[in-house]
């Protein structure tokens, strides 16, 4: 039995133990299969999925009308051996009570609290009663993602600081607390970190996010396909290509639209360029965080040169808005094929030379080896994806394990490490750069001729679609459902950061406070992509 | 160590002369900026960057100002960790409601006279996010703004130009 068949057999297993499962056709969700489950069986679904070895991927909800009344529909997506399954249940809007999956999957903790804050679902056995995405801009009685909540809301004249969140406290001789943020010292995104420390050692870190919550899910409603692509491109600016691709893929799946192959190859070219730019920049930033300025400036230089070619070739330094529903916005001028090939080759060589210098320095090794270890069992429990997961033995990459065009036509290595420290994450990024540079060459060599965009067609009302893309941070899941006239009724993007922010809390334990910046940068969760 | 020095020597100075990347006018503004900073800020302009809810695109371009190709420090501009050390706030993003008070407090912590620049389409007008239950929209809806630098995100060159212009506008005789 291949791993894919194993997930296909999972619904039967559920039925065998008495869980009422109904398989449903939903072509837009392909490759995921869809099953409907009764709310009373939701808890058992989580327990069984876990013992079946499924990875928890995402949970999201929406308010819909069904025969028998208005409900809050809740979805959970699982993955096993590259196959995906969406399990769906519904609870009455008037009494939306549901069992939590957090007890089986710790990674579901914050996503479920997000659903609670946004849709008012009451998780009967959730271990954490505290709000997550909600600060002080709306009240507990209000649910921004319900249909009777207008996008404008009714916020207070001035939204107060959210100072009453109950952080866990550590007590004892010499224990002290360090609050950091939301405004951080560097030129980075806002969020709050609460450290409990003894001397230099971190006993506990607790994150408080949600500061950059911009109502993305709500303001997506009513947009047309192009408008959604633009919004998706701004879920997380550093992943603009990957998020736009995932959202467009979801919309195209819903519409049953075939994207021209030249367009998907160009999308992949942009996505690999985005991956390289971010890994190069982050490697420099990690070196900066251990006060090795030489490395920082070298990598910063390489990143800048790379972005300039992106701008010349695609018209934007981050390639924002270059992916559009049905294809890509602009074609690649043939002269850039040689330019980019040489550029990729030169970058590989430059990094090789730099690393020969950096690898030689015990002062660098001393700061990154054994620092910020994310144990493989923790990565597994949280369902960590991307380089954070792969540096801790989570051998998964959407491009390889659930390949979407053009990756189904390409062969490439997916690096894997097991030690899970800052060093392993830095190595992962360097090795991923190598893979991406090879992919870029293959994409340039094999770039098919033909049109770059298919005409957009409105999908029928109530069609839904799923997009799954390996962004530079890892697997992005994007869900859309269309309403009438080709307008978006629901958009939910799950950035990989949802899986890695909780990992940061674990891997910092027992490290020294001064190593926090490099640990944080080695993970580099997106605030905006998480806060939505 | 020798290899590091070797690399540094081989590479030379990559910091660009302004005319190569911008309009010729930028050199003039650059010179003026240096002069204004010399005159009004004792040779050093301290900027506190505040992400008030951005998508992070704007931050990446502000960070790029510190890379060796732009090297904005050569004009006497540097980014500081505390608003209490800052002459200028560079604020990005639509201001999320969850950041509203934090931004106000940052503003209040910045000593007067203080300059505020709203960065990006979002900072200028709310951009793709506009005003909603979660977003206050433009920075000027929350704190007084002296200048805006548009773009999504603005390129490093446009950021430099915008900072220079904001300074020039406020300087005596500028
Ligand atoms: S202006 Fe553009 S890059 Fe800047 S925060 Fe807004 S969406 Fe992001």
PDB file of C-alpha atoms in Angstrom, chain B residues 2 19-20 22 32 35 43 48 52-53 71 94 101 108-110 123-124 126 128 132 151 160:
ATOM      1  CA  UNK B   2      43.093  36.919   6.026  1.00  0.00           C
ATOM      2  CA  UNK B  19      23.612  59.069 -10.455  1.00  0.00           C
ATOM      3  CA  UNK B  20      23.964  55.423 -11.428  1.00  0.00           C
ATOM      4  CA  UNK B  22      18.635  57.428  -9.483  1.00  0.00           C
ATOM      5  CA  UNK B  32      21.439  68.981   0.470  1.00  0.00           C
ATOM      6  CA  UNK B  35      24.034  69.755   4.572  1.00  0.00           C
ATOM      7  CA  UNK B  43      25.339  65.625  11.366  1.00  0.00           C
ATOM      8  CA  UNK B  48      12.808  54.968  14.240  1.00  0.00           C
ATOM      9  CA  UNK B  52       2.077  49.651  12.326  1.00  0.00           C
ATOM     10  CA  UNK B  53       0.491  46.703  10.563  1.00  0.00           C
ATOM     11  CA  UNK B  71      24.371  52.532   2.541  1.00  0.00           C
ATOM     12  CA  UNK B  94      -2.231  50.550   7.259  1.00  0.00           C
ATOM     13  CA  UNK B 101      -2.217  52.683  20.792  1.00  0.00           C
ATOM     14  CA  UNK B 108       4.477  60.470  22.115  1.00  0.00           C
ATOM     15  CA  UNK B 109       7.825  58.992  23.143  1.00  0.00           C
ATOM     16  CA  UNK B 110       9.603  60.708  20.256  1.00  0.00           C
ATOM     17  CA  UNK B 123       0.754  54.171   5.082  1.00  0.00           C
ATOM     18  CA  UNK B 124      -0.348  56.881   2.677  1.00  0.00           C
ATOM     19  CA  UNK B 126      -4.644  52.418   3.625  1.00  0.00           C
ATOM     20  CA  UNK B 128      -5.259  47.358  -0.383  1.00  0.00           C
ATOM     21  CA  UNK B 132     -12.225  48.381   8.433  1.00  0.00           C
ATOM     22  CA  UNK B 151       4.780  52.827  -3.672  1.00  0.00           C
ATOM     23  CA  UNK B 160      15.841  57.799   0.138  1.00  0.00           C
TER      24      UNK B 160
END
